[in-house]
C-alpha positions as MATLAB code, in Angstrom:
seq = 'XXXXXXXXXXXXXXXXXXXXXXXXXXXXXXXXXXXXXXXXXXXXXXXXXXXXXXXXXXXXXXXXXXXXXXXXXXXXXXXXXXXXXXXXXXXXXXXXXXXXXXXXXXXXXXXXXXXXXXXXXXXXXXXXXXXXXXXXXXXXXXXXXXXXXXXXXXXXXXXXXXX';
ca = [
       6.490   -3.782  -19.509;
       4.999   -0.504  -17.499;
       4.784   -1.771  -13.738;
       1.774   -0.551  -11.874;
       1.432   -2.011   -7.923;
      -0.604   -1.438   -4.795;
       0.417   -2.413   -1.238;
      -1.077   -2.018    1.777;
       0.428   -1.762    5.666;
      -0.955   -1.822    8.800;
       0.869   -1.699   12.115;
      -1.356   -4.516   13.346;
      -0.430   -9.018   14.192;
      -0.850  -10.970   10.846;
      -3.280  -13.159   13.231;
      -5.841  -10.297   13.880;
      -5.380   -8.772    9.873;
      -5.958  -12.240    8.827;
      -9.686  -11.786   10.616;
     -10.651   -9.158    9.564;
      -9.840   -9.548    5.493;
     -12.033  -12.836    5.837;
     -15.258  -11.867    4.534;
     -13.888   -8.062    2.673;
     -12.162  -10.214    0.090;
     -14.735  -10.474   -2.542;
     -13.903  -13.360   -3.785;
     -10.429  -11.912   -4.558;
      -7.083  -13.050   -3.515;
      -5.377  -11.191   -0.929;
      -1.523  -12.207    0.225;
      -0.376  -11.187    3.450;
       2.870  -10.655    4.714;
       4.328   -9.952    8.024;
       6.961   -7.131    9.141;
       6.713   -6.781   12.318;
       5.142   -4.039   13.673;
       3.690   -4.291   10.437;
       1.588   -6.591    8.357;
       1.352   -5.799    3.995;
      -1.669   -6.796    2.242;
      -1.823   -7.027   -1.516;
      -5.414   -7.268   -2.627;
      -5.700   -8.489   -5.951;
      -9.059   -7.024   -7.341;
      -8.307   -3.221   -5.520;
      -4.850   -4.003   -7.606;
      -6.475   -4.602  -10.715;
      -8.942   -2.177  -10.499;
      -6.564    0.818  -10.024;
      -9.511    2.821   -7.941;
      -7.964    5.299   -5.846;
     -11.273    6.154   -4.409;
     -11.418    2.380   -3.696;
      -8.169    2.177   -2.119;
      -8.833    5.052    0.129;
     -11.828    3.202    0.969;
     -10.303    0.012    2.056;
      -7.756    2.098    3.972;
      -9.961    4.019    6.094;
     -11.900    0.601    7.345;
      -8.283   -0.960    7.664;
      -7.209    1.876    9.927;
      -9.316    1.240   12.473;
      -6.779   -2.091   13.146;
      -3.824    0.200   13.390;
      -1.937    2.835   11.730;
      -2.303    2.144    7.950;
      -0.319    3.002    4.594;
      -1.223    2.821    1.148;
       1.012    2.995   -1.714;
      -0.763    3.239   -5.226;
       1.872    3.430   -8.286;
       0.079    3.061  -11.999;
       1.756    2.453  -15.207;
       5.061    3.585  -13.208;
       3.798    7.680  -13.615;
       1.130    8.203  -11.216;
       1.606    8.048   -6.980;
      -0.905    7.999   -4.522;
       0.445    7.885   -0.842;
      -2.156    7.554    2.248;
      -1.439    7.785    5.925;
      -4.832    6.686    7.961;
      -5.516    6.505   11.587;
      -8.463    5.310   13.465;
     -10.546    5.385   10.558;
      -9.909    8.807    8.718;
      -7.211    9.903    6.175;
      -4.303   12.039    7.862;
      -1.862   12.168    5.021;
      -2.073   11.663    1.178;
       0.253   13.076   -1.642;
      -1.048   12.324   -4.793;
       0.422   13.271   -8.754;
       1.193   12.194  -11.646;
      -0.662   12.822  -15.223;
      -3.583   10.465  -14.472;
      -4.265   11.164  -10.515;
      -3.619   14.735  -10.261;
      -1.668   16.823   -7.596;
      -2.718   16.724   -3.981;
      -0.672   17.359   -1.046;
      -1.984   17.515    2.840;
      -0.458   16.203    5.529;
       0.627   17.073    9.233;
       3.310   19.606    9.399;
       5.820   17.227   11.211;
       5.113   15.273    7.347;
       4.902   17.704    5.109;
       8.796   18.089    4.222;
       8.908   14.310    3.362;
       6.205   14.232    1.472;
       7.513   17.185   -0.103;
      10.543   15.127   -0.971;
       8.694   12.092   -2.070;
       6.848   14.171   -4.543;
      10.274   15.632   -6.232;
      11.110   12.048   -7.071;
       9.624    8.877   -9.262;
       6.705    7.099   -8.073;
       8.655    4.162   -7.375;
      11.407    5.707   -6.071;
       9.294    7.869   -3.790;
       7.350    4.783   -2.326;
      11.144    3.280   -1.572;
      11.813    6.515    0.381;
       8.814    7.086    2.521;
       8.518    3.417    3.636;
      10.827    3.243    5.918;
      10.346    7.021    7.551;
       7.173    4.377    8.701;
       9.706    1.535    9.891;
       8.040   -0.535    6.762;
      10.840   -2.573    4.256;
      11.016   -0.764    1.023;
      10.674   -3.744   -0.652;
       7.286   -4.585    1.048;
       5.771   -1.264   -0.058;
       7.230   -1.549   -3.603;
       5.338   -4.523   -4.191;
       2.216   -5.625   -5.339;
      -0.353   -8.764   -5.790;
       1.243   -9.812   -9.242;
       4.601   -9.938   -8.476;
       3.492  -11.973   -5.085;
       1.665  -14.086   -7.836;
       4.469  -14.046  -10.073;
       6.812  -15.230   -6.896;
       4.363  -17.952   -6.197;
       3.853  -19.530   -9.556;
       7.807  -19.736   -9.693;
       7.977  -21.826   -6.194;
       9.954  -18.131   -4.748;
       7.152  -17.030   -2.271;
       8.613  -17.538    1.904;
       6.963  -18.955    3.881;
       5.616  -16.592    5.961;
       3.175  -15.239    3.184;
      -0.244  -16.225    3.974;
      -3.065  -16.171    0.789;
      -6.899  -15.917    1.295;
      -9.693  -15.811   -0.846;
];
């Protein structure tokens, strides 16, 4: 099976991410998890839809909570990466056959994401998550396998679900 996954982060309190994703759900589930400083957000429909347009979107607004990442891997061959702040896009590496190549970031990033782009998608999201201080695993996941995790009685309890 070809794995594709999106995650979000923000270095934001689960309580105050929970607030704001009531209402921007669209009927959608969304799992949260929490990582102190951080809290990941897997949005089902932004998964699903594989948008990166979308996702940038969603990003921006979320950035306004904190300092945000988004990790977009499709069909295991295409990465997009996005650092946001306050609102506005900072950092993004993008490539792969689908999504193109982009690279712009701040100079004190540009020689990771330089490395992250030599490397697979999934391999690259495991190496740039924790230059953040975010668990690998948290970045290299996305709302099916939380799904998947549920249905099979293996989610912790810490996750929180809204719709």
């Amino acid at each position: 099976m070809v794995r594709s996954f999106l995650s979000f982060h923000v270095e934001a309190p689960l309580e105050g991410v929970a607030a704001w994703v009531e209402g921007r759900t669209g009927g959608a589930g969304v799992y949260l998890v929490p990582d102190p400083p951080w809290t990941s957000l897997y949005h089902e429909a932004l998964e699903a839809e594989e948008n990166p347009e979308a996702v940038q979107a969603f990003l921006r607004e979320l950035s306004r909570l904190g300092r945000a990442l988004a990790f977009l891997v499709q069909a295991e061959e295409d990465l997009l990466f996005l650092l946001a702040e306050g609102g506005e896009v900072v950092a993004k590496l993008r490539r792969g056959p689908e999504l193109g190549e982009a690279l712009w970031a701040p100079e004190d990033l540009r020689p990771l994401l330089e490395g992250a782009r030599a490397l697979p998608p999934e391999q690259a999201v495991r190496a740039l998550a924790p230059r953040f201080g975010l668990h690998p695993d948290h970045a290299a996941l996305g709302f099916l396998d939380l799904l998947e995790a549920e249905e099979e009685g293996s989610l912790p309890e810490e996750v929180v679900y809204l719709e």
